JSON list of C-alpha atoms in Angstrom, two decimals:
[
{"chain": "A", "resi": 1, "resn": "MET", "atom": "CA", "xyz": [13.70, -26.00, -2.60]},
{"chain": "A", "resi": 2, "resn": "ASN", "atom": "CA", "xyz": [17.40, -25.79, -3.73]},
{"chain": "A", "resi": 3, "resn": "ARG", "atom": "CA", "xyz": [20.06, -23.51, -2.18]},
{"chain": "A", "resi": 4, "resn": "PHE", "atom": "CA", "xyz": [23.61, -23.02, -3.41]},
{"chain": "A", "resi": 5, "resn": "PHE", "atom": "CA", "xyz": [26.42, -20.99, -2.12]},
{"chain": "A", "resi": 6, "resn": "SER", "atom": "CA", "xyz": [30.22, -21.09, -1.92]},
{"chain": "A", "resi": 7, "resn": "ILE", "atom": "CA", "xyz": [32.65, -20.04, 0.74]},
{"chain": "A", "resi": 8, "resn": "LEU", "atom": "CA", "xyz": [36.21, -19.19, -0.32]},
{"chain": "A", "resi": 9, "resn": "LEU", "atom": "CA", "xyz": [38.99, -18.32, 2.03]},
{"chain": "A", "resi": 10, "resn": "LEU", "atom": "CA", "xyz": [41.09, -15.71, 0.25]},
{"chain": "A", "resi": 11, "resn": "GLY", "atom": "CA", "xyz": [44.94, -15.94, 0.51]},
{"chain": "A", "resi": 12, "resn": "SER", "atom": "CA", "xyz": [44.79, -19.82, 0.02]},
{"chain": "A", "resi": 13, "resn": "VAL", "atom": "CA", "xyz": [42.64, -19.59, -3.17]},
{"chain": "A", "resi": 14, "resn": "PHE", "atom": "CA", "xyz": [45.29, -17.43, -4.76]},
{"chain": "A", "resi": 15, "resn": "LEU", "atom": "CA", "xyz": [47.90, -20.13, -4.16]},
{"chain": "A", "resi": 16, "resn": "LEU", "atom": "CA", "xyz": [45.73, -22.90, -5.55]},
{"chain": "A", "resi": 17, "resn": "GLY", "atom": "CA", "xyz": [45.37, -20.90, -8.82]},
{"chain": "A", "resi": 18, "resn": "CYS", "atom": "CA", "xyz": [48.94, -20.44, -9.35]},
{"chain": "A", "resi": 19, "resn": "SER", "atom": "CA", "xyz": [51.08, -22.65, -11.52]},
{"chain": "A", "resi": 20, "resn": "GLU", "atom": "CA", "xyz": [53.85, -24.58, -9.72]},
{"chain": "A", "resi": 21, "resn": "SER", "atom": "CA", "xyz": [56.64, -22.26, -11.57]},
{"chain": "A", "resi": 22, "resn": "ALA", "atom": "CA", "xyz": [55.06, -19.24, -9.76]},
{"chain": "A", "resi": 23, "resn": "VAL", "atom": "CA", "xyz": [54.84, -20.76, -6.24]},
{"chain": "A", "resi": 24, "resn": "SER", "atom": "CA", "xyz": [57.91, -21.50, -4.14]},
{"chain": "A", "resi": 25, "resn": "ASP", "atom": "CA", "xyz": [58.15, -24.68, -2.20]},
{"chain": "A", "resi": 26, "resn": "ASP", "atom": "CA", "xyz": [57.90, -22.68, 0.92]},
{"chain": "A", "resi": 27, "resn": "ASP", "atom": "CA", "xyz": [54.55, -21.13, -0.20]},
{"chain": "A", "resi": 28, "resn": "TYR", "atom": "CA", "xyz": [52.97, -24.29, -1.54]},
{"chain": "A", "resi": 29, "resn": "MET", "atom": "CA", "xyz": [50.10, -25.77, 0.42]},
{"chain": "A", "resi": 30, "resn": "PRO", "atom": "CA", "xyz": [49.03, -29.14, -0.48]},
{"chain": "A", "resi": 31, "resn": "THR", "atom": "CA", "xyz": [45.13, -29.95, -0.16]},
{"chain": "A", "resi": 32, "resn": "VAL", "atom": "CA", "xyz": [42.69, -32.68, -0.27]},
{"chain": "A", "resi": 33, "resn": "SER", "atom": "CA", "xyz": [39.37, -32.38, -1.34]},
{"chain": "A", "resi": 34, "resn": "THR", "atom": "CA", "xyz": [36.20, -34.26, -0.61]},
{"chain": "A", "resi": 35, "resn": "SER", "atom": "CA", "xyz": [32.45, -34.16, -0.82]},
{"chain": "A", "resi": 36, "resn": "ALA", "atom": "CA", "xyz": [29.80, -35.79, 1.59]},
{"chain": "A", "resi": 37, "resn": "THR", "atom": "CA", "xyz": [25.81, -35.39, 1.92]},
{"chain": "A", "resi": 38, "resn": "GLY", "atom": "CA", "xyz": [24.24, -34.77, 5.35]},
{"chain": "A", "resi": 39, "resn": "GLU", "atom": "CA", "xyz": [20.56, -35.80, 5.74]},
{"chain": "A", "resi": 40, "resn": "LEU", "atom": "CA", "xyz": [18.04, -35.60, 8.65]},
{"chain": "A", "resi": 41, "resn": "HIS", "atom": "CA", "xyz": [14.47, -36.37, 8.71]},
{"chain": "A", "resi": 42, "resn": "ALA", "atom": "CA", "xyz": [11.63, -34.23, 10.36]},
{"chain": "A", "resi": 43, "resn": "ILE", "atom": "CA", "xyz": [7.91, -34.11, 10.56]},
{"chain": "A", "resi": 44, "resn": "PRO", "atom": "CA", "xyz": [6.47, -30.99, 8.77]},
{"chain": "A", "resi": 45, "resn": "ASP", "atom": "CA", "xyz": [4.18, -28.86, 11.04]},
{"chain": "A", "resi": 46, "resn": "ILE", "atom": "CA", "xyz": [2.37, -26.76, 8.37]},
{"chain": "A", "resi": 47, "resn": "ALA", "atom": "CA", "xyz": [-0.07, -27.93, 5.97]},
{"chain": "A", "resi": 48, "resn": "VAL", "atom": "CA", "xyz": [-0.94, -25.83, 2.86]},
{"chain": "A", "resi": 49, "resn": "ILE", "atom": "CA", "xyz": [-4.24, -26.23, 1.25]},
{"chain": "A", "resi": 50, "resn": "ASN", "atom": "CA", "xyz": [-4.77, -25.09, -2.32]},
{"chain": "A", "resi": 51, "resn": "GLY", "atom": "CA", "xyz": [-8.50, -25.21, -3.62]},
{"chain": "A", "resi": 52, "resn": "ARG", "atom": "CA", "xyz": [-10.99, -23.39, -5.96]},
{"chain": "A", "resi": 53, "resn": "VAL", "atom": "CA", "xyz": [-14.68, -22.21, -6.10]},
{"chain": "A", "resi": 54, "resn": "GLN", "atom": "CA", "xyz": [-16.21, -22.48, -9.41]},
{"chain": "A", "resi": 55, "resn": "GLU", "atom": "CA", "xyz": [-19.79, -21.64, -10.72]},
{"chain": "A", "resi": 56, "resn": "GLN", "atom": "CA", "xyz": [-21.45, -21.52, -13.93]},
{"chain": "A", "resi": 57, "resn": "ALA", "atom": "CA", "xyz": [-24.44, -19.51, -15.09]},
{"chain": "A", "resi": 58, "resn": "LYS", "atom": "CA", "xyz": [-26.12, -18.19, -18.25]},
{"chain": "A", "resi": 59, "resn": "ASP", "atom": "CA", "xyz": [-25.15, -14.57, -17.31]},
{"chain": "A", "resi": 60, "resn": "ALA", "atom": "CA", "xyz": [-21.72, -13.43, -16.60]},
{"chain": "A", "resi": 61, "resn": "GLY", "atom": "CA", "xyz": [-22.99, -11.54, -13.61]},
{"chain": "A", "resi": 62, "resn": "ASP", "atom": "CA", "xyz": [-24.87, -14.52, -11.96]},
{"chain": "A", "resi": 63, "resn": "ALA", "atom": "CA", "xyz": [-21.72, -16.53, -12.49]},
{"chain": "A", "resi": 64, "resn": "MET", "atom": "CA", "xyz": [-19.61, -14.27, -10.62]},
{"chain": "A", "resi": 65, "resn": "ALA", "atom": "CA", "xyz": [-22.36, -13.29, -7.94]},
{"chain": "A", "resi": 66, "resn": "ALA", "atom": "CA", "xyz": [-22.42, -17.26, -7.21]},
{"chain": "A", "resi": 67, "resn": "ALA", "atom": "CA", "xyz": [-18.87, -17.68, -7.04]},
{"chain": "A", "resi": 68, "resn": "ARG", "atom": "CA", "xyz": [-18.30, -14.82, -4.83]},
{"chain": "A", "resi": 69, "resn": "LYS", "atom": "CA", "xyz": [-20.92, -16.10, -2.42]},
{"chain": "A", "resi": 70, "resn": "GLN", "atom": "CA", "xyz": [-19.00, -19.49, -2.43]},
{"chain": "A", "resi": 71, "resn": "LEU", "atom": "CA", "xyz": [-15.66, -17.92, -1.76]},
{"chain": "A", "resi": 72, "resn": "ASP", "atom": "CA", "xyz": [-17.08, -15.68, 1.02]},
{"chain": "A", "resi": 73, "resn": "GLN", "atom": "CA", "xyz": [-18.45, -18.81, 2.85]},
{"chain": "A", "resi": 74, "resn": "VAL", "atom": "CA", "xyz": [-15.02, -20.51, 2.23]},
{"chain": "A", "resi": 75, "resn": "ILE", "atom": "CA", "xyz": [-13.43, -17.30, 3.91]},
{"chain": "A", "resi": 76, "resn": "GLU", "atom": "CA", "xyz": [-15.90, -17.13, 6.74]},
{"chain": "A", "resi": 77, "resn": "TYR", "atom": "CA", "xyz": [-15.46, -20.80, 7.66]},
{"chain": "A", "resi": 78, "resn": "VAL", "atom": "CA", "xyz": [-11.80, -20.39, 7.69]},
{"chain": "A", "resi": 79, "resn": "LYS", "atom": "CA", "xyz": [-11.97, -17.43, 9.98]},
{"chain": "A", "resi": 80, "resn": "THR", "atom": "CA", "xyz": [-14.16, -19.25, 12.42]},
{"chain": "A", "resi": 81, "resn": "GLN", "atom": "CA", "xyz": [-11.35, -21.89, 12.78]},
{"chain": "A", "resi": 82, "resn": "GLY", "atom": "CA", "xyz": [-8.95, -19.33, 14.14]},
{"chain": "A", "resi": 83, "resn": "ILE", "atom": "CA", "xyz": [-6.67, -19.10, 11.05]},
{"chain": "A", "resi": 84, "resn": "ALA", "atom": "CA", "xyz": [-4.92, -15.70, 10.85]},
{"chain": "A", "resi": 85, "resn": "GLU", "atom": "CA", "xyz": [-5.63, -13.49, 7.99]},
{"chain": "A", "resi": 86, "resn": "GLU", "atom": "CA", "xyz": [-2.26, -13.83, 6.90]},
{"chain": "A", "resi": 87, "resn": "ASP", "atom": "CA", "xyz": [-2.49, -17.44, 6.32]},
{"chain": "A", "resi": 88, "resn": "LEU", "atom": "CA", "xyz": [-5.52, -17.27, 3.95]},
{"chain": "A", "resi": 89, "resn": "GLN", "atom": "CA", "xyz": [-5.04, -15.96, 0.49]},
{"chain": "A", "resi": 90, "resn": "ALA", "atom": "CA", "xyz": [-7.83, -15.70, -2.24]},
{"chain": "A", "resi": 91, "resn": "ALA", "atom": "CA", "xyz": [-7.51, -14.62, -5.95]},
{"chain": "A", "resi": 92, "resn": "GLN", "atom": "CA", "xyz": [-9.88, -12.32, -7.57]},
{"chain": "A", "resi": 93, "resn": "ILE", "atom": "CA", "xyz": [-12.75, -13.91, -9.32]},
{"chain": "A", "resi": 94, "resn": "LEU", "atom": "CA", "xyz": [-12.39, -14.57, -13.04]},
{"chain": "A", "resi": 95, "resn": "VAL", "atom": "CA", "xyz": [-15.19, -14.95, -15.59]},
{"chain": "A", "resi": 96, "resn": "GLN", "atom": "CA", "xyz": [-14.74, -16.87, -18.78]},
{"chain": "A", "resi": 97, "resn": "ALA", "atom": "CA", "xyz": [-17.26, -17.37, -21.55]},
{"chain": "A", "resi": 98, "resn": "GLN", "atom": "CA", "xyz": [-18.16, -20.84, -22.45]},
{"chain": "A", "resi": 99, "resn": "TRP", "atom": "CA", "xyz": [-18.60, -22.05, -25.92]},
{"chain": "A", "resi": 100, "resn": "HIS", "atom": "CA", "xyz": [-19.92, -24.93, -27.82]},
{"chain": "A", "resi": 101, "resn": "TYR", "atom": "CA", "xyz": [-18.46, -25.78, -31.17]},
{"chain": "A", "resi": 102, "resn": "PRO", "atom": "CA", "xyz": [-21.01, -27.54, -33.55]},
{"chain": "A", "resi": 103, "resn": "ARG", "atom": "CA", "xyz": [-19.71, -29.24, -36.59]},
{"chain": "A", "resi": 104, "resn": "ASN", "atom": "CA", "xyz": [-19.74, -26.99, -39.66]},
{"chain": "A", "resi": 105, "resn": "GLU", "atom": "CA", "xyz": [-21.54, -24.33, -37.66]},
{"chain": "A", "resi": 106, "resn": "PRO", "atom": "CA", "xyz": [-20.64, -21.12, -36.01]},
{"chain": "A", "resi": 107, "resn": "ARG", "atom": "CA", "xyz": [-19.63, -21.28, -32.38]},
{"chain": "A", "resi": 108, "resn": "GLN", "atom": "CA", "xyz": [-22.30, -20.80, -29.82]},
{"chain": "A", "resi": 109, "resn": "LEU", "atom": "CA", "xyz": [-22.20, -19.28, -26.43]},
{"chain": "A", "resi": 110, "resn": "THR", "atom": "CA", "xyz": [-23.32, -21.62, -23.86]},
{"chain": "A", "resi": 111, "resn": "GLY", "atom": "CA", "xyz": [-22.88, -19.49, -20.80]},
{"chain": "A", "resi": 112, "resn": "TYR", "atom": "CA", "xyz": [-20.12, -18.31, -18.24]},
{"chain": "A", "resi": 113, "resn": "GLN", "atom": "CA", "xyz": [-17.92, -19.84, -15.75]},
{"chain": "A", "resi": 114, "resn": "ALA", "atom": "CA", "xyz": [-16.58, -17.91, -12.86]},
{"chain": "A", "resi": 115, "resn": "ASN", "atom": "CA", "xyz": [-13.66, -19.35, -10.77]},
{"chain": "A", "resi": 116, "resn": "ALA", "atom": "CA", "xyz": [-11.29, -18.20, -7.99]},
{"chain": "A", "resi": 117, "resn": "SER", "atom": "CA", "xyz": [-8.36, -20.07, -6.12]},
{"chain": "A", "resi": 118, "resn": "PHE", "atom": "CA", "xyz": [-7.69, -19.84, -2.42]},
{"chain": "A", "resi": 119, "resn": "THR", "atom": "CA", "xyz": [-4.60, -20.94, -0.40]},
{"chain": "A", "resi": 120, "resn": "ILE", "atom": "CA", "xyz": [-5.04, -21.75, 3.43]},
{"chain": "A", "resi": 121, "resn": "LYS", "atom": "CA", "xyz": [-1.83, -22.24, 5.53]},
{"chain": "A", "resi": 122, "resn": "LEU", "atom": "CA", "xyz": [-2.56, -24.37, 8.56]},
{"chain": "A", "resi": 123, "resn": "ARG", "atom": "CA", "xyz": [-0.13, -24.11, 11.34]},
{"chain": "A", "resi": 124, "resn": "ASP", "atom": "CA", "xyz": [-1.33, -27.20, 13.11]},
{"chain": "A", "resi": 125, "resn": "THR", "atom": "CA", "xyz": [-1.53, -30.26, 10.98]},
{"chain": "A", "resi": 126, "resn": "ALA", "atom": "CA", "xyz": [-3.66, -32.32, 13.47]},
{"chain": "A", "resi": 127, "resn": "GLY", "atom": "CA", "xyz": [-6.78, -30.18, 12.39]},
{"chain": "A", "resi": 128, "resn": "LEU", "atom": "CA", "xyz": [-6.11, -30.79, 8.56]},
{"chain": "A", "resi": 129, "resn": "SER", "atom": "CA", "xyz": [-8.88, -33.26, 8.20]},
{"chain": "A", "resi": 130, "resn": "GLN", "atom": "CA", "xyz": [-11.51, -31.04, 9.79]},
{"chain": "A", "resi": 131, "resn": "ILE", "atom": "CA", "xyz": [-10.45, -27.94, 7.77]},
{"chain": "A", "resi": 132, "resn": "TYR", "atom": "CA", "xyz": [-10.47, -29.83, 4.53]},
{"chain": "A", "resi": 133, "resn": "GLY", "atom": "CA", "xyz": [-13.84, -31.10, 5.03]},
{"chain": "A", "resi": 134, "resn": "GLY", "atom": "CA", "xyz": [-15.01, -27.85, 6.50]},
{"chain": "A", "resi": 135, "resn": "VAL", "atom": "CA", "xyz": [-13.71, -25.90, 3.48]},
{"chain": "A", "resi": 136, "resn": "ILE", "atom": "CA", "xyz": [-15.71, -28.32, 1.14]},
{"chain": "A", "resi": 137, "resn": "LYS", "atom": "CA", "xyz": [-18.86, -28.06, 3.07]},
{"chain": "A", "resi": 138, "resn": "ALA", "atom": "CA", "xyz": [-18.41, -24.39, 2.98]},
{"chain": "A", "resi": 139, "resn": "GLY", "atom": "CA", "xyz": [-18.44, -24.18, -0.71]},
{"chain": "A", "resi": 140, "resn": "ALA", "atom": "CA", "xyz": [-15.19, -25.23, -2.35]},
{"chain": "A", "resi": 141, "resn": "ASN", "atom": "CA", "xyz": [-15.75, -27.15, -5.46]},
{"chain": "A", "resi": 142, "resn": "THR", "atom": "CA", "xyz": [-12.09, -28.52, -5.77]},
{"chain": "A", "resi": 143, "resn": "ILE", "atom": "CA", "xyz": [-8.89, -29.28, -3.64]},
{"chain": "A", "resi": 144, "resn": "ASP", "atom": "CA", "xyz": [-6.35, -29.09, -6.05]},
{"chain": "A", "resi": 145, "resn": "SER", "atom": "CA", "xyz": [-3.35, -30.02, -3.63]},
{"chain": "A", "resi": 146, "resn": "VAL", "atom": "CA", "xyz": [-2.29, -30.48, 0.06]},
{"chain": "A", "resi": 147, "resn": "SER", "atom": "CA", "xyz": [1.28, -30.01, 0.60]},
{"chain": "A", "resi": 148, "resn": "PHE", "atom": "CA", "xyz": [3.54, -29.68, 3.89]},
{"chain": "A", "resi": 149, "resn": "GLU", "atom": "CA", "xyz": [6.27, -27.26, 5.15]},
{"chain": "A", "resi": 150, "resn": "PHE", "atom": "CA", "xyz": [8.43, -26.74, 8.09]},
{"chain": "A", "resi": 151, "resn": "SER", "atom": "CA", "xyz": [8.22, -23.60, 10.20]},
{"chain": "A", "resi": 152, "resn": "ASN", "atom": "CA", "xyz": [11.84, -24.09, 11.25]},
{"chain": "A", "resi": 153, "resn": "TYR", "atom": "CA", "xyz": [13.37, -25.11, 7.95]},
{"chain": "A", "resi": 154, "resn": "ASP", "atom": "CA", "xyz": [16.16, -22.77, 8.02]},
{"chain": "A", "resi": 155, "resn": "GLU", "atom": "CA", "xyz": [17.31, -24.35, 11.28]},
{"chain": "A", "resi": 156, "resn": "LEU", "atom": "CA", "xyz": [16.96, -27.98, 9.90]},
{"chain": "A", "resi": 157, "resn": "GLU", "atom": "CA", "xyz": [18.90, -27.01, 6.86]},
{"chain": "A", "resi": 158, "resn": "LEU", "atom": "CA", "xyz": [21.69, -25.64, 8.96]},
{"chain": "A", "resi": 159, "resn": "GLN", "atom": "CA", "xyz": [21.81, -28.92, 10.79]},
{"chain": "A", "resi": 160, "resn": "ALA", "atom": "CA", "xyz": [22.19, -30.82, 7.69]},
{"chain": "A", "resi": 161, "resn": "ILE", "atom": "CA", "xyz": [24.81, -28.70, 6.59]},
{"chain": "A", "resi": 162, "resn": "GLY", "atom": "CA", "xyz": [26.62, -29.38, 9.72]},
{"chain": "A", "resi": 163, "resn": "LEU", "atom": "CA", "xyz": [26.13, -33.07, 9.33]},
{"chain": "A", "resi": 164, "resn": "ALA", "atom": "CA", "xyz": [27.63, -32.77, 5.72]},
{"chain": "A", "resi": 165, "resn": "VAL", "atom": "CA", "xyz": [30.60, -30.97, 6.87]},
{"chain": "A", "resi": 166, "resn": "GLU", "atom": "CA", "xyz": [31.40, -33.18, 9.75]},
{"chain": "A", "resi": 167, "resn": "LYS", "atom": "CA", "xyz": [31.09, -36.24, 7.28]},
{"chain": "A", "resi": 168, "resn": "ALA", "atom": "CA", "xyz": [33.39, -34.50, 4.70]},
{"chain": "A", "resi": 169, "resn": "GLN", "atom": "CA", "xyz": [36.01, -33.88, 7.46]},
{"chain": "A", "resi": 170, "resn": "ARG", "atom": "CA", "xyz": [35.94, -37.49, 8.54]},
{"chain": "A", "resi": 171, "resn": "LYS", "atom": "CA", "xyz": [36.22, -38.55, 5.08]},
{"chain": "A", "resi": 172, "resn": "ALA", "atom": "CA", "xyz": [39.38, -36.56, 4.41]},
{"chain": "A", "resi": 173, "resn": "ALA", "atom": "CA", "xyz": [40.87, -37.58, 7.66]},
{"chain": "A", "resi": 174, "resn": "ALA", "atom": "CA", "xyz": [40.36, -41.29, 6.86]},
{"chain": "A", "resi": 175, "resn": "GLY", "atom": "CA", "xyz": [42.15, -40.92, 3.46]},
{"chain": "A", "resi": 176, "resn": "LEU", "atom": "CA", "xyz": [44.98, -39.15, 5.25]},
{"chain": "A", "resi": 177, "resn": "ALA", "atom": "CA", "xyz": [45.41, -41.25, 8.21]},
{"chain": "A", "resi": 178, "resn": "PRO", "atom": "CA", "xyz": [47.33, -44.13, 6.51]},
{"chain": "A", "resi": 179, "resn": "LEU", "atom": "CA", "xyz": [49.87, -41.49, 5.29]},
{"chain": "A", "resi": 180, "resn": "GLY", "atom": "CA", "xyz": [50.41, -39.91, 8.72]},
{"chain": "A", "resi": 181, "resn": "GLN", "atom": "CA", "xyz": [48.86, -36.71, 7.73]},
{"chain": "A", "resi": 182, "resn": "LYS", "atom": "CA", "xyz": [46.04, -34.58, 9.29]},
{"chain": "A", "resi": 183, "resn": "VAL", "atom": "CA", "xyz": [43.19, -32.31, 7.98]},
{"chain": "A", "resi": 184, "resn": "GLY", "atom": "CA", "xyz": [43.93, -28.71, 8.39]},
{"chain": "A", "resi": 185, "resn": "LYS", "atom": "CA", "xyz": [42.04, -25.57, 7.77]},
{"chain": "A", "resi": 186, "resn": "VAL", "atom": "CA", "xyz": [39.46, -25.22, 4.89]},
{"chain": "A", "resi": 187, "resn": "VAL", "atom": "CA", "xyz": [40.60, -23.77, 1.72]},
{"chain": "A", "resi": 188, "resn": "SER", "atom": "CA", "xyz": [37.19, -23.76, 0.01]},
{"chain": "A", "resi": 189, "resn": "MET", "atom": "CA", "xyz": [33.63, -24.99, 0.43]},
{"chain": "A", "resi": 190, "resn": "GLN", "atom": "CA", "xyz": [30.61, -25.40, -1.78]},
{"chain": "A", "resi": 191, "resn": "VAL", "atom": "CA", "xyz": [27.23, -26.02, -0.03]},
{"chain": "A", "resi": 192, "resn": "ASP", "atom": "CA", "xyz": [24.06, -27.19, -1.83]},
{"chain": "A", "resi": 193, "resn": "THR", "atom": "CA", "xyz": [20.86, -28.03, 0.03]},
{"chain": "A", "resi": 194, "resn": "HIS", "atom": "CA", "xyz": [17.58, -29.54, -1.07]},
{"chain": "A", "resi": 195, "resn": "TRP", "atom": "CA", "xyz": [14.34, -30.21, 0.20]},
{"chain": "A", "resi": 196, "resn": "GLN", "atom": "CA", "xyz": [11.12, -30.56, -1.93]},
{"chain": "A", "resi": 197, "resn": "PRO", "atom": "CA", "xyz": [7.79, -29.90, -0.21]},
{"chain": "A", "resi": 198, "resn": "GLN", "atom": "CA", "xyz": [5.89, -33.25, -0.47]},
{"chain": "A", "resi": 199, "resn": "PRO", "atom": "CA", "xyz": [2.49, -33.25, -1.67]},
{"chain": "A", "resi": 200, "resn": "MET", "atom": "CA", "xyz": [-0.35, -35.38, -0.14]},
{"chain": "A", "resi": 201, "resn": "PRO", "atom": "CA", "xyz": [-1.09, -38.54, -2.03]},
{"chain": "A", "resi": 202, "resn": "ARG", "atom": "CA", "xyz": [-4.26, -38.52, -4.08]},
{"chain": "A", "resi": 203, "resn": "GLY", "atom": "CA", "xyz": [-5.54, -41.49, -1.87]},
{"chain": "A", "resi": 204, "resn": "LYS", "atom": "CA", "xyz": [-5.29, -39.47, 1.47]},
{"chain": "A", "resi": 205, "resn": "MET", "atom": "CA", "xyz": [-6.87, -36.64, 0.00]},
{"chain": "A", "resi": 206, "resn": "MET", "atom": "CA", "xyz": [-9.98, -38.71, -1.41]},
{"chain": "A", "resi": 207, "resn": "ALA", "atom": "CA", "xyz": [-9.98, -40.18, 2.21]},
{"chain": "A", "resi": 208, "resn": "MET", "atom": "CA", "xyz": [-10.31, -36.96, 3.72]},
{"chain": "A", "resi": 209, "resn": "GLU", "atom": "CA", "xyz": [-12.97, -35.79, 1.08]},
{"chain": "A", "resi": 210, "resn": "ALA", "atom": "CA", "xyz": [-14.98, -39.00, 1.95]},
{"chain": "A", "resi": 211, "resn": "SER", "atom": "CA", "xyz": [-14.92, -38.08, 5.67]},
{"chain": "A", "resi": 212, "resn": "SER", "atom": "CA", "xyz": [-16.15, -34.77, 5.17]},
{"chain": "A", "resi": 213, "resn": "ASP", "atom": "CA", "xyz": [-19.66, -36.25, 5.16]},
{"chain": "A", "resi": 214, "resn": "ALA", "atom": "CA", "xyz": [-21.46, -35.14, 8.17]},
{"chain": "A", "resi": 215, "resn": "MET", "atom": "CA", "xyz": [-21.91, -38.83, 9.35]},
{"chain": "A", "resi": 216, "resn": "ALA", "atom": "CA", "xyz": [-18.29, -39.68, 8.83]},
{"chain": "A", "resi": 217, "resn": "ALA", "atom": "CA", "xyz": [-15.54, -39.22, 11.35]},
{"chain": "A", "resi": 218, "resn": "PRO", "atom": "CA", "xyz": [-12.50, -37.09, 10.20]},
{"chain": "A", "resi": 219, "resn": "ALA", "atom": "CA", "xyz": [-9.79, -39.29, 8.52]},
{"chain": "A", "resi": 220, "resn": "GLN", "atom": "CA", "xyz": [-6.73, -39.52, 10.63]},
{"chain": "A", "resi": 221, "resn": "ILE", "atom": "CA", "xyz": [-3.75, -38.21, 8.57]},
{"chain": "A", "resi": 222, "resn": "ASN", "atom": "CA", "xyz": [-0.07, -39.46, 9.18]},
{"chain": "A", "resi": 223, "resn": "VAL", "atom": "CA", "xyz": [2.30, -36.82, 7.72]},
{"chain": "A", "resi": 224, "resn": "GLY", "atom": "CA", "xyz": [5.29, -38.66, 8.27]},
{"chain": "A", "resi": 225, "resn": "ASN", "atom": "CA", "xyz": [9.03, -37.69, 8.39]},
{"chain": "A", "resi": 226, "resn": "GLN", "atom": "CA", "xyz": [10.36, -36.04, 5.27]},
{"chain": "A", "resi": 227, "resn": "PRO", "atom": "CA", "xyz": [14.17, -35.71, 4.47]},
{"chain": "A", "resi": 228, "resn": "ILE", "atom": "CA", "xyz": [16.31, -32.48, 4.39]},
{"chain": "A", "resi": 229, "resn": "LYS", "atom": "CA", "xyz": [19.68, -32.93, 2.51]},
{"chain": "A", "resi": 230, "resn": "ALA", "atom": "CA", "xyz": [22.78, -30.91, 2.39]},
{"chain": "A", "resi": 231, "resn": "THR", "atom": "CA", "xyz": [25.73, -31.63, -0.01]},
{"chain": "A", "resi": 232, "resn": "VAL", "atom": "CA", "xyz": [29.08, -29.97, 0.46]},
{"chain": "A", "resi": 233, "resn": "SER", "atom": "CA", "xyz": [32.39, -30.07, -1.64]},
{"chain": "A", "resi": 234, "resn": "VAL", "atom": "CA", "xyz": [35.28, -29.11, 0.56]},
{"chain": "A", "resi": 235, "resn": "SER", "atom": "CA", "xyz": [39.12, -28.55, 0.08]},
{"chain": "A", "resi": 236, "resn": "PHE", "atom": "CA", "xyz": [41.22, -28.80, 3.20]},
{"chain": "A", "resi": 237, "resn": "ILE", "atom": "CA", "xyz": [44.89, -27.99, 3.70]},
{"chain": "A", "resi": 238, "resn": "ILE", "atom": "CA", "xyz": [47.10, -30.96, 4.53]},
{"chain": "A", "resi": 239, "resn": "ASP", "atom": "CA", "xyz": [48.97, -30.63, 7.89]}
]
């Protein structure tokens, strides 16, 4: 997730764009530019599960009916776990013909495959293993991925930006201090933030899948801290 924006303080920007011959000594404002990265770590509090149901049959209608039954079972299970409707998305069931291609012979229709994907947003990561196992037992054939998000990402992003700006100001001040000068007002600023939702390692997914057995205890999942970064490029007036 990348966000980029610029802040320009008009009045000073015009002076920066003028040639020296067009600006008098009284109007000229010397500037100092620097860049810095602010980084903080936080534990995601949302888990996103992406999975699929898939069924095969000789008849297209039978394949669709079987997939519909499996998907309905997954949806019903998710509802029993108190997950809100807006946190569950299910795609339409698609049916595709399955073909066999014998050598030197016309292709042969072997049946039909019906599949549909679903996405579950879990707002309590402590229950991830239980939901994961329950979805598989309910009829999900495949869990494609599990990733994590922050419910308060905007707030964390602003904190990272603040850290970056403070660091940039300190760097500029450190460069000017030996000259007996100080950092003044901001002339321009560019901000770039970055955070990439982290998928769960396949090993942890396999551990949860194994624990979906009725005889096994749910696997304990440690989500861990994830970094949110912001990089700023700032130009200051030199006082």
